[in-house]
Amino acid sequence: MVKWQSLELPALWQVFKYIYLSIMTSSVSAKTMANALRALAMDAVQKAKSGHPGMPMGMADIAVALWKNHLRHNPNNPKWIGRDRFLLSNGHGSMLQYGLLHLSGYDLSLDDLKNFRQLHSKTPGHPEVGVTPGVETSTGPLGQGIANAVGFALAEKMLAAEFNRPGFDVIDNYTYAFLGDGCLMEGISHEVCSLAGVWKLNKLIALYDDNGISIDGKVEYWFADDTRKRFESYGWNVIGPIDGHDAEAVSEAIAQAKKSDKPTLIDCRTIIGFGSPNRQGTSKAHGEALGDEEIAVTRKAIGWEYGPFEIPAEVYEAWDSRAKGDMEEAAWNNLYAKYKEAYPELAAELERRMAGELPADWDDVAFNAILKAVEEEKTVASRKASQMALNELAPHLPELVGGSADLTGSNLTNWNGVQALRADNMLGRHINYGVREFGMGAIMNGIALYGGFIPYGATFLTFSDYEKNAMRMAALMKLRTIFVYTHDSIGLGEDGPTHQPIEHLASLRLIPNMDVWRPADTVETVIAWESAIERKDGPTSLIFSRQNLPFMVREETNADDIAKGAYILEEAPAGKEQTEVVLLATGSEVALAAEVRKILTAENIQARLVSMPSTTVFDRQDEAYKTDVLGNGLPIVAIEAASTGLWWKYVKGNGTVIGLDQFGESAPAKDLFKLYGFTVENIVNTVKTTLNKGK
């Protein structure tokens, strides 16, 4: 609620402007406003000859209720911190969101709508953050939108607990999510909505498009859950069912939801493709253009007397949210100015965090952490090295928030003195996600999208498969999300092949824009963490061992070279020009390669040892650096206890790869490494054979 007496003249002007425009446009009914959305959805899908008109037509009245009566946003400034967040979990209905953005006054023109689903358009088939102004997250893979929404709501609650002060609720917004039957069928919805209830995210409001139809037809034959009882069991406030085509009823339900101390699900009964005489209520309205004839009769049925992409001026005026948005932002700016005056240090910290900038002393913090690792020379598992790095870095990074999918004691993702996050302690920075890998990943993406935090979460590497699509979405959206994985190879040992990753490293490295680090010791681990934290344009996967890895003694610790993804750890004893073979290894196999090099040196074979903690980062380096590290045409023996496929691009037909292209077994790690050829003897013989072949 805007307090008039507290507003200064610019803000008051925005208030009077909004009141005037509201009076001038009050004659346009909610049904007419909804029909404008229906018409745009029909027309855009028809012009594109593909898309999903059914959901936008069915949820149009719900959209009117939310966007006109409750959603706090400013089309003139889509990134305004004080805005509410709107997420379209059922992202196939993207034309609903595009219609809302266009009509409300965002930088999305009618021509943009006409270019729906076309090359390089601002209106792709599913919403994409960074492409369309006003889109908060990329959706389409069902269930992840509501998962992101949980992350948004959690971030809002954490930031509010940290920065708000009495009389200064500068972080105070709702997160609204539209979702459908498909989102609720996906298992991730259970994972994240259960957590939302536990965390009491009362400013999360989900509006459920309960239309009973999916692509295959009536969902009653495969989705018979009692959804309302399901959400009640999670600890949610549940409203409905209500008539989803009654905008007033929906608006009243949203108002009621705002009063709850729990997250709210509003069950809105709707008819898919509402208004289409021959297709509404059927799967034929879901995922295909209605056709010219059906569109014509639909226009007549809903009383829309305008041509394709034609919106009358009075409807535009009724939808235009710019004046209201300016008013709301002016009020917030007024509040924030007073907050900044009263709490200048807090305001500066909030601004730094929301801008994604690291603390001023970050370089010193990172340098000291590397120096400590060099000086201590500890032989530990890299998962332990990761925790040691967190102990040095995390206390200086209040934005770092992380946890584990019920494996904290194995992943070692907590640090000294960190508090656990709880519903009654939103200042905690360690999150217990429970056994919910996929949900964890998608929630982290939501946290990253909201801003103010750098999230990370951990599990065993083999369980990255559960999390994979969230990782892909993080990479697609270029999010600053950190995925931590331990127990990275057959070194896991007795837990056996179900828990031993084989193909996982390769699959992660194949995700575009995903950085993958597998460090060999404590120094490389600190640098991997530093790289992940500093990276602003994409996610990072950090891969750590269960077993101890020896500290690698370096003649000189060149952190800049290590940060390039690969570097010469040990040069051939006779010098660079005399190098006969390159031993290329990563993670736990670097120490093994070092032992091999000793034997080769004793036999007067000049071997260079290259540690490659990150293939993805190394691949971005210039050709001169790559050649300097790997040599020009030198035989290469690459060693990693995982799939061999991606290593052949470095070998280039001159050398070989020692890896693992089969599942492991349950046995002590030392027995497995011997069984699969990860021994000094086998690798030495392989090098000799490779050199003989070369000769």
XYZ file of C-alpha atoms in Angstrom:
695
model
C 0.000 0.000 0.000
C 1.344 3.433 -0.991
C 1.516 5.890 1.904
C 0.630 9.220 0.281
C 1.979 11.397 3.064
C 5.424 9.864 2.639
C 5.632 10.538 -1.101
C 7.601 13.374 -2.622
C 6.346 15.423 -5.594
C 7.626 13.156 -8.437
C 6.005 10.134 -6.816
C 2.746 12.034 -6.184
C 2.610 12.992 -9.864
C 2.837 9.317 -10.789
C -0.059 8.573 -8.437
C -2.335 11.238 -9.966
C -1.346 10.126 -13.477
C -2.304 6.566 -12.668
C -5.648 7.576 -11.133
C -6.510 9.649 -14.190
C -5.686 6.861 -16.626
C -7.574 4.330 -14.502
C -10.727 6.460 -14.692
C -10.347 6.883 -18.438
C -10.013 3.127 -19.070
C -12.400 1.697 -16.489
C -15.109 1.042 -19.075
C -13.232 -1.923 -20.632
C -14.383 -5.177 -19.023
C -12.124 -7.923 -17.696
C -13.667 -10.299 -20.243
C -12.720 -7.980 -23.115
C -9.178 -7.685 -21.785
C -8.992 -11.470 -21.598
C -10.341 -11.837 -25.121
C -7.517 -9.628 -26.396
C -5.091 -12.201 -25.017
C -7.063 -15.020 -26.623
C -7.106 -13.298 -29.993
C -3.379 -12.574 -29.973
C -2.613 -16.179 -29.026
C -4.828 -17.563 -31.794
C -3.395 -15.206 -34.395
C 0.265 -15.688 -33.506
C 0.044 -19.476 -33.415
C -1.862 -19.508 -36.686
C 0.677 -17.256 -38.403
C 3.568 -19.379 -37.111
C 1.681 -22.568 -38.029
C 2.826 -24.025 -34.715
C 2.430 -23.412 -31.019
C -0.021 -23.890 -28.172
C -3.166 -21.744 -28.225
C -5.150 -23.773 -25.695
C -3.440 -22.715 -22.482
C -3.389 -18.943 -23.258
C -7.078 -19.073 -24.145
C -7.883 -21.022 -20.996
C -5.821 -18.926 -18.575
C -6.590 -15.500 -20.051
C -9.080 -14.555 -17.322
C -6.630 -15.669 -14.606
C -3.971 -13.515 -16.240
C -6.255 -10.471 -16.177
C -6.967 -10.965 -12.469
C -3.293 -11.192 -11.580
C -1.722 -8.667 -13.920
C -4.328 -5.915 -13.505
C -5.137 -6.237 -9.820
C -2.109 -7.652 -8.031
C 1.139 -7.931 -9.958
C 3.546 -5.133 -9.024
C 5.739 -4.475 -12.058
C 6.928 -1.673 -14.298
C 7.129 -2.195 -18.066
C 9.393 0.870 -18.228
C 11.932 -0.877 -15.992
C 11.657 -4.684 -16.190
C 14.636 -5.111 -13.829
C 13.292 -2.934 -11.010
C 14.341 -4.691 -7.792
C 11.033 -4.063 -6.037
C 8.894 -5.837 -8.641
C 6.884 -8.972 -8.112
C 8.121 -11.951 -10.117
C 5.907 -13.782 -12.602
C 6.938 -17.210 -13.901
C 5.167 -19.256 -16.551
C 5.908 -22.841 -15.543
C 3.657 -24.199 -18.309
C 5.945 -22.454 -20.782
C 4.386 -23.964 -23.900
C 1.678 -21.338 -23.378
C 4.249 -18.646 -24.105
C 1.862 -16.547 -26.181
C -0.049 -15.770 -23.012
C 3.059 -14.178 -21.513
C 3.990 -12.420 -24.754
C 0.458 -11.043 -25.049
C 0.607 -9.796 -21.451
C 3.980 -8.144 -21.973
C 2.926 -6.496 -25.232
C -0.393 -5.175 -23.957
C 1.076 -4.001 -20.639
C 3.619 -1.795 -22.374
C 6.885 -3.738 -22.372
C 9.344 -3.377 -25.244
C 7.619 -6.090 -27.228
C 5.899 -4.834 -30.360
C 3.044 -6.195 -32.424
C 5.614 -7.088 -35.081
C 7.417 -9.146 -32.437
C 4.207 -11.096 -31.832
C 3.797 -11.598 -35.568
C 7.313 -13.094 -35.540
C 6.330 -15.720 -32.957
C 8.584 -18.779 -33.207
C 10.653 -17.269 -36.047
C 14.444 -17.073 -36.334
C 16.058 -14.561 -33.955
C 12.705 -13.203 -32.814
C 11.986 -11.803 -29.346
C 9.119 -14.297 -29.100
C 10.620 -17.811 -29.185
C 8.468 -20.916 -28.862
C 9.065 -21.076 -25.112
C 9.954 -18.107 -22.891
C 13.674 -17.364 -22.717
C 15.217 -15.050 -20.147
C 17.484 -12.476 -21.725
C 15.592 -12.658 -25.026
C 12.255 -11.113 -24.105
C 11.954 -8.131 -21.729
C 9.910 -9.103 -18.689
C 10.607 -12.834 -18.877
C 12.122 -13.909 -15.553
C 13.196 -17.442 -16.449
C 13.354 -19.828 -19.383
C 10.607 -22.412 -19.178
C 9.330 -25.270 -21.251
C 10.638 -28.410 -19.544
C 7.584 -28.856 -17.343
C 7.962 -28.563 -13.599
C 11.104 -26.485 -13.657
C 9.241 -23.185 -13.721
C 7.540 -23.872 -10.392
C 10.911 -25.114 -9.108
C 12.535 -21.843 -10.181
C 9.662 -20.029 -8.473
C 10.495 -21.785 -5.200
C 14.078 -20.549 -5.640
C 12.821 -17.001 -6.292
C 10.637 -17.053 -3.202
C 13.419 -18.498 -1.075
C 15.880 -15.850 -2.273
C 13.357 -13.108 -1.509
C 12.810 -14.426 2.008
C 16.555 -14.770 2.666
C 17.359 -11.287 1.371
C 14.481 -9.796 3.349
C 15.748 -11.410 6.556
C 19.223 -10.042 5.914
C 18.515 -6.520 4.686
C 15.082 -5.343 5.831
C 14.827 -3.189 8.919
C 11.798 -1.961 10.905
C 9.852 0.398 8.665
C 12.054 -0.431 5.694
C 10.803 -3.522 3.866
C 12.912 -2.826 0.780
C 12.839 -6.515 -0.153
C 9.143 -7.286 -0.254
C 7.740 -8.969 -3.338
C 5.529 -11.889 -4.274
C 6.446 -14.662 -6.666
C 3.557 -15.785 -8.856
C 3.673 -18.941 -10.947
C 1.246 -20.283 -13.532
C 1.367 -24.068 -13.846
C -0.652 -26.879 -15.342
C -1.346 -30.588 -15.048
C 1.908 -31.445 -16.791
C 3.991 -29.523 -14.237
C 2.276 -31.403 -11.421
C 2.819 -34.776 -13.066
C 6.562 -34.197 -13.186
C 8.284 -35.558 -10.100
C 10.228 -32.336 -9.602
C 6.993 -30.606 -8.573
C 6.793 -32.899 -5.562
C 10.437 -32.269 -4.636
C 10.238 -28.490 -4.687
C 6.710 -27.923 -3.428
C 7.436 -30.083 -0.399
C 10.413 -27.846 0.369
C 8.383 -24.682 -0.184
C 6.000 -25.887 2.511
C 8.817 -26.729 4.918
C 10.361 -23.298 4.379
C 6.961 -21.556 4.747
C 7.436 -19.481 1.609
C 4.239 -17.534 2.149
C 4.934 -15.073 -0.664
C 4.843 -17.831 -3.280
C 1.452 -18.069 -4.991
C 0.860 -20.713 -7.659
C -2.182 -20.552 -9.925
C -3.079 -23.989 -11.238
C -4.665 -24.308 -14.675
C -6.882 -27.248 -13.759
C -8.309 -28.105 -17.186
C -7.973 -31.901 -17.149
C -6.448 -32.067 -20.627
C -2.959 -32.836 -21.896
C -1.633 -33.656 -25.341
C -2.842 -37.245 -25.148
C -6.352 -36.309 -24.023
C -8.221 -36.444 -20.700
C -5.690 -36.734 -17.871
C -8.087 -38.650 -15.616
C -6.745 -41.869 -17.153
C -3.165 -41.180 -15.966
C -3.386 -38.326 -13.452
C -5.951 -38.969 -10.747
C -4.140 -37.344 -7.800
C -6.071 -35.389 -5.244
C -3.956 -32.328 -5.920
C -5.503 -30.201 -3.193
C -4.854 -32.803 -0.471
C -1.389 -33.334 -1.894
C -0.511 -29.678 -1.424
C -2.158 -29.504 1.961
C 0.145 -32.350 3.029
C 3.121 -30.250 1.925
C 2.043 -27.495 4.294
C 0.514 -25.234 1.641
C -2.553 -23.073 1.852
C -4.975 -24.369 -0.782
C -7.801 -22.320 -2.275
C -10.424 -23.685 -4.596
C -11.466 -25.070 -6.852
C -12.718 -21.765 -8.206
C -13.987 -20.726 -11.618
C -10.866 -19.844 -13.562
C -12.940 -17.879 -16.059
C -14.218 -15.503 -13.378
C -11.529 -12.843 -13.080
C -13.148 -11.338 -9.989
C -13.168 -14.689 -8.181
C -9.531 -15.282 -9.090
C -8.578 -11.810 -7.872
C -10.339 -12.424 -4.559
C -8.473 -15.736 -4.192
C -5.128 -14.006 -4.776
C -6.009 -11.378 -2.166
C -6.829 -14.180 0.275
C -3.571 -15.969 -0.546
C -1.569 -12.875 0.363
C -2.854 -13.128 3.935
C -1.551 -16.679 4.465
C 1.601 -17.606 6.359
C 2.086 -20.504 3.914
C 2.702 -20.814 0.174
C -0.602 -20.947 -1.677
C -1.976 -23.078 -4.488
C -5.075 -21.642 -6.159
C -6.956 -24.355 -8.029
C -8.547 -22.650 -11.037
C -10.981 -24.816 -12.995
C -10.675 -23.863 -16.649
C -11.553 -25.026 -20.120
C -8.586 -25.402 -22.438
C -9.005 -23.389 -25.618
C -11.844 -21.447 -23.974
C -14.050 -19.802 -26.607
C -13.298 -22.179 -29.473
C -16.684 -23.779 -30.285
C -15.287 -26.975 -31.755
C -12.009 -27.426 -29.918
C -12.371 -26.092 -26.391
C -12.105 -28.760 -23.735
C -10.226 -31.149 -26.032
C -6.629 -32.046 -26.755
C -7.074 -30.552 -30.251
C -6.817 -27.128 -28.625
C -3.536 -27.925 -26.894
C -0.616 -27.904 -29.264
C -1.633 -26.927 -32.770
C -2.997 -23.931 -34.635
C -6.791 -23.716 -34.597
C -7.042 -23.027 -38.329
C -8.600 -20.047 -40.104
C -12.155 -21.407 -40.011
C -12.094 -22.203 -36.300
C -10.496 -18.863 -35.494
C -13.298 -17.113 -37.392
C -16.048 -18.885 -35.449
C -14.137 -18.369 -32.185
C -13.971 -14.623 -32.805
C -17.715 -14.637 -33.274
C -18.295 -16.794 -30.191
C -16.317 -14.500 -27.866
C -17.574 -11.306 -29.479
C -14.184 -10.192 -30.800
C -14.991 -8.088 -33.854
C -11.465 -7.235 -34.897
C -9.088 -8.617 -37.482
C -5.851 -10.570 -36.947
C -3.469 -8.807 -34.560
C -5.926 -5.894 -34.273
C -6.316 -4.459 -30.778
C -8.532 -1.394 -30.273
C -7.042 1.659 -28.583
C -9.301 1.440 -25.532
C -8.123 -2.127 -24.858
C -4.490 -1.044 -25.112
C -5.256 1.761 -22.671
C -6.959 -0.628 -20.257
C -3.970 -2.955 -20.289
C -1.256 -0.269 -20.205
C 0.612 -0.718 -16.897
C 3.332 1.861 -17.391
C 1.787 4.661 -15.336
C 0.922 2.297 -12.495
C 4.397 0.769 -12.695
C 6.068 4.173 -12.579
C 3.945 5.033 -9.542
C 4.847 1.840 -7.710
C 8.511 2.160 -8.529
C 8.526 5.826 -7.454
C 7.068 4.818 -4.089
C 9.676 2.106 -3.692
C 12.477 4.466 -4.723
C 11.275 6.933 -2.125
C 11.380 4.238 0.545
C 14.786 3.030 -0.607
C 16.264 6.531 -0.547
C 15.296 6.845 3.121
C 16.627 3.343 3.808
C 19.905 4.251 2.144
C 20.171 7.347 4.309
C 19.445 5.412 7.487
C 21.517 2.318 6.637
C 24.163 3.322 4.084
C 26.367 0.258 4.605
C 23.469 -2.153 4.213
C 22.293 -0.366 1.076
C 25.766 -0.477 -0.446
C 26.016 -4.192 0.301
C 22.582 -4.864 -1.195
C 23.468 -2.960 -4.347
C 26.761 -4.836 -4.666
C 25.050 -8.177 -4.229
C 22.236 -7.472 -6.705
C 24.790 -6.248 -9.261
C 26.625 -9.564 -8.940
C 29.890 -7.920 -7.941
C 32.286 -9.634 -5.535
C 33.578 -7.942 -2.352
C 36.352 -5.372 -2.738
C 38.851 -7.640 -0.952
C 38.008 -10.717 -3.001
C 41.333 -10.868 -4.858
C 43.215 -10.860 -1.551
C 40.906 -13.501 -0.093
C 41.409 -15.800 -3.085
C 45.183 -15.237 -3.144
C 45.511 -16.031 0.560
C 43.484 -19.217 0.133
C 45.789 -20.385 -2.674
C 48.877 -19.437 -0.655
C 47.624 -21.410 2.346
C 47.047 -24.488 0.201
C 50.579 -24.194 -1.217
C 52.148 -23.810 2.197
C 50.226 -26.624 3.901
C 50.897 -29.233 1.162
C 48.075 -31.430 2.452
C 47.284 -34.872 1.122
C 43.487 -35.128 1.341
C 40.551 -36.189 -0.779
C 39.586 -33.356 -3.104
C 36.132 -33.322 -1.480
C 37.968 -32.427 1.748
C 40.095 -29.934 -0.161
C 36.822 -28.400 -1.344
C 35.632 -27.981 2.232
C 38.990 -26.462 3.162
C 38.563 -23.984 0.307
C 35.051 -23.129 1.523
C 36.436 -22.513 5.014
C 38.745 -19.885 3.538
C 36.396 -18.311 0.984
C 32.835 -18.560 2.293
C 33.188 -16.350 5.421
C 34.123 -13.498 3.087
C 31.208 -14.143 0.707
C 27.849 -13.521 2.390
C 26.197 -14.179 -0.973
C 27.466 -17.770 -1.103
C 24.640 -20.133 -0.161
C 24.941 -23.883 -0.616
C 24.037 -27.289 0.525
C 23.596 -30.899 -0.359
C 20.985 -33.444 -1.363
C 21.175 -35.289 1.968
C 24.901 -35.966 1.660
C 26.485 -33.133 3.617
C 28.768 -35.491 5.551
C 29.964 -37.042 2.286
C 29.969 -34.017 -0.001
C 31.488 -31.791 2.736
C 29.583 -28.732 1.546
C 29.347 -26.980 4.902
C 32.029 -24.800 6.431
C 33.154 -23.766 9.897
C 30.518 -21.725 11.707
C 27.889 -21.813 8.974
C 24.272 -21.894 10.150
C 21.674 -24.183 8.635
C 18.835 -22.493 6.783
C 15.474 -23.110 8.436
C 11.994 -21.646 8.164
C 12.707 -19.679 11.339
C 16.316 -18.859 10.407
C 16.537 -17.423 6.946
C 19.984 -16.090 7.781
C 21.345 -19.634 7.529
C 23.546 -20.245 4.499
C 23.692 -24.046 4.404
C 20.649 -25.709 2.833
C 19.538 -29.264 3.511
C 17.682 -30.131 0.302
C 16.931 -33.717 1.245
C 17.101 -36.446 -1.405
C 15.993 -34.112 -4.185
C 18.812 -33.682 -6.722
C 16.676 -32.341 -9.580
C 14.688 -30.057 -7.342
C 17.888 -28.775 -5.761
C 19.359 -27.849 -9.126
C 16.252 -26.035 -10.339
C 15.806 -24.190 -7.035
C 19.430 -23.051 -7.272
C 18.678 -21.699 -10.741
C 15.792 -19.713 -9.289
C 18.023 -18.301 -6.554
C 20.612 -17.278 -9.150
C 17.942 -15.648 -11.327
C 16.537 -13.639 -8.437
C 19.987 -12.252 -7.666
C 21.895 -11.401 -4.509
C 23.256 -14.926 -4.041
C 25.675 -17.381 -5.610
C 24.084 -20.806 -5.042
C 25.768 -24.201 -5.003
C 24.532 -27.696 -4.241
C 26.090 -31.136 -4.104
C 25.518 -34.837 -4.567
C 27.470 -37.849 -5.865
C 28.635 -37.498 -9.464
C 26.638 -40.496 -10.645
C 23.463 -38.770 -9.452
C 24.102 -35.788 -11.684
C 21.834 -37.672 -14.081
C 18.903 -36.798 -11.836
C 19.906 -33.133 -11.967
C 20.915 -32.980 -15.622
C 18.054 -30.953 -17.086
C 18.419 -28.281 -14.416
C 22.105 -28.102 -15.305
C 21.214 -27.745 -18.958
C 18.804 -24.928 -18.178
C 21.449 -23.193 -16.073
C 23.835 -23.341 -19.028
C 21.150 -22.170 -21.458
C 20.322 -19.214 -19.217
C 24.011 -18.473 -18.462
C 23.416 -18.596 -14.724
C 25.972 -18.273 -11.955
C 25.038 -21.627 -10.475
C 27.637 -24.023 -9.054
C 27.037 -27.780 -9.166
C 29.266 -29.765 -6.811
C 29.858 -33.498 -7.279
C 31.939 -35.862 -5.169
C 32.801 -39.560 -5.410
C 34.005 -39.010 -8.944
C 35.247 -42.397 -10.187
C 35.731 -46.085 -9.533
C 37.768 -44.749 -6.604
C 34.402 -44.841 -4.872
C 35.121 -48.517 -4.451
C 32.815 -50.847 -2.604
C 29.543 -49.039 -3.384
C 29.854 -50.594 -6.816
C 28.795 -49.766 -10.357
C 25.473 -48.154 -9.399
C 27.422 -45.406 -7.681
C 30.566 -45.309 -9.828
C 30.394 -42.650 -12.555
C 31.721 -43.594 -15.975
C 30.080 -41.484 -18.674
C 29.157 -38.586 -16.432
C 32.224 -36.410 -16.868
C 31.918 -36.621 -20.641
C 28.222 -35.795 -20.541
C 28.798 -32.723 -18.368
C 31.605 -31.501 -20.620
C 29.268 -31.793 -23.605
C 26.762 -29.297 -22.176
C 27.347 -26.004 -24.016
C 28.476 -23.188 -21.710
C 29.061 -25.523 -18.756
C 32.518 -25.265 -17.172
C 33.698 -28.526 -15.608
C 36.600 -28.711 -13.138
C 38.180 -31.889 -11.806
C 41.118 -30.750 -9.667
C 44.106 -32.877 -8.725
C 44.979 -31.416 -5.310
C 44.272 -28.662 -2.801
C 45.751 -25.876 -4.934
C 43.765 -26.759 -8.036
C 40.655 -27.104 -5.858
C 40.909 -23.561 -4.516
C 41.426 -22.228 -8.039
C 38.449 -24.227 -9.302
C 36.249 -22.683 -6.615
C 37.652 -19.238 -7.357
C 36.903 -19.671 -11.065
C 33.345 -20.846 -10.409
C 32.602 -17.967 -8.035
C 34.040 -15.343 -10.379
C 32.245 -16.623 -13.466
C 29.232 -14.455 -14.353
C 28.228 -15.887 -17.719
C 27.475 -19.509 -16.987
C 27.368 -22.391 -14.516
C 30.226 -24.521 -13.259
C 30.485 -28.160 -12.200
C 33.125 -28.988 -9.595
C 34.134 -32.657 -9.472
C 35.847 -34.064 -6.373
C 37.245 -37.406 -5.226
C 36.355 -39.612 -2.307
C 39.888 -40.974 -1.928
C 42.954 -39.041 -0.782
C 45.039 -37.298 -3.446
C 48.656 -36.295 -2.775
C 49.720 -32.679 -2.895
C 51.480 -31.954 -6.180
C 54.769 -30.177 -5.575
C 55.345 -27.467 -8.169
C 58.551 -25.617 -8.947
C 56.381 -22.551 -9.233
C 52.664 -22.175 -8.530
C 51.322 -20.175 -11.429
C 47.684 -19.658 -10.494
C 46.974 -17.812 -13.736
C 48.047 -20.805 -15.820
C 46.100 -23.253 -13.652
C 43.049 -21.020 -14.114
C 43.385 -21.524 -17.887
C 42.221 -25.105 -17.447
C 45.511 -26.897 -18.177
C 49.180 -26.239 -17.544
C 52.576 -27.910 -17.502
C 52.878 -29.366 -14.036
C 56.258 -31.001 -14.692
C 58.369 -30.367 -17.781
C 60.563 -33.020 -19.357
C 63.830 -33.118 -17.347
C 65.914 -32.298 -20.428
C 63.737 -29.297 -21.252
C 60.803 -28.414 -23.492
C 62.678 -28.954 -26.756
C 63.629 -32.492 -25.780
C 60.126 -33.648 -24.838
C 59.255 -37.037 -26.341
C 55.774 -37.623 -24.925
C 53.063 -35.718 -23.029
C 51.288 -37.342 -20.099
C 47.893 -35.659 -19.921
C 45.786 -36.299 -16.828
C 43.081 -34.842 -14.653
C 41.901 -35.186 -11.074
C 42.990 -38.299 -9.221
C 44.963 -39.573 -12.224
C 47.455 -36.678 -12.124
C 49.292 -38.239 -9.175
C 49.373 -41.558 -11.027
C 50.826 -39.834 -14.089
C 53.468 -38.203 -11.892
C 54.598 -41.633 -10.701
C 54.725 -42.823 -14.312
C 56.885 -39.844 -15.249
C 59.398 -40.765 -12.545
C 59.827 -44.244 -14.011
C 60.108 -42.881 -17.530
C 62.707 -40.361 -16.417
C 64.736 -43.132 -14.824
C 64.663 -44.888 -18.186
C 65.690 -41.687 -20.000
C 62.309 -41.131 -21.641
C 61.568 -37.413 -21.689
C 57.980 -36.989 -20.518
C 56.045 -33.795 -19.842
C 53.225 -33.957 -17.297
C 50.225 -31.778 -18.056
C 47.445 -31.408 -15.522
C 44.121 -30.485 -17.116
C 41.643 -29.725 -14.340
C 39.187 -28.182 -16.817
C 38.929 -29.292 -20.436
C 36.156 -26.770 -21.053
C 38.180 -23.785 -19.860
C 41.299 -24.972 -21.672
C 39.371 -25.293 -24.919
C 38.652 -21.527 -24.804
C 42.336 -20.587 -24.699
C 44.173 -19.311 -27.772
C 46.005 -21.718 -30.019
C 49.415 -20.429 -28.958
C 48.791 -21.365 -25.330
C 47.303 -24.741 -26.261
C 50.342 -25.562 -28.383
C 52.697 -24.419 -25.637
C 51.061 -26.793 -23.165
C 50.392 -29.848 -25.346
C 53.221 -29.415 -27.840
C 53.046 -29.372 -31.607
C 52.502 -32.907 -32.808
C 53.953 -34.602 -29.716
C 52.581 -38.050 -28.814
C 50.013 -37.728 -26.024
C 48.898 -40.367 -23.525
C 45.727 -39.128 -21.845
C 44.677 -40.705 -18.535
C 41.298 -40.446 -16.802
C 39.269 -43.063 -14.938
C 36.172 -42.345 -17.026
C 34.879 -42.495 -20.597
C 37.614 -42.060 -23.165
C 35.635 -40.378 -25.943
C 36.411 -36.681 -25.453
C 40.116 -37.198 -24.793
C 40.827 -38.288 -28.358
C 40.518 -34.683 -29.566
C 43.744 -33.902 -27.706
C 45.522 -37.060 -28.838
C 44.678 -36.368 -32.508
C 45.734 -39.796 -33.700
C 49.215 -39.546 -32.200
C 48.999 -41.356 -28.905
C 46.318 -43.123 -26.908
C 43.776 -42.761 -24.119
C 43.752 -44.822 -20.954
C 40.229 -44.675 -19.644
C 37.183 -46.694 -18.792
C 34.378 -47.450 -21.229
C 32.591 -50.056 -19.127
C 30.858 -50.194 -15.786
C 32.883 -50.904 -12.670
C 32.470 -53.422 -9.883
C 32.073 -53.497 -6.135
C 35.540 -53.817 -4.614
C 38.193 -51.776 -2.803
C 39.403 -48.885 -4.940
C 42.964 -50.178 -5.215
C 41.737 -53.465 -6.635
C 39.561 -51.689 -9.194
C 42.322 -49.363 -10.378
C 44.540 -52.397 -10.868
C 41.797 -54.359 -12.641
C 41.135 -51.597 -15.160
C 44.739 -50.753 -15.888
C 45.225 -47.589 -13.846
C 48.639 -48.696 -12.618
C 52.121 -47.308 -13.061
C 53.259 -50.490 -14.798
C 50.447 -50.518 -17.361
C 50.774 -46.837 -18.202
C 54.566 -47.032 -18.532
C 54.175 -49.937 -20.945
C 51.485 -48.020 -22.843
C 53.795 -45.017 -23.212
C 56.606 -47.214 -24.513
C 54.285 -48.901 -26.984
C 53.028 -45.497 -28.133
C 56.578 -44.238 -28.702
C 57.536 -47.386 -30.573
C 54.534 -46.919 -32.796
C 55.637 -43.383 -33.421
C 59.103 -44.570 -34.409
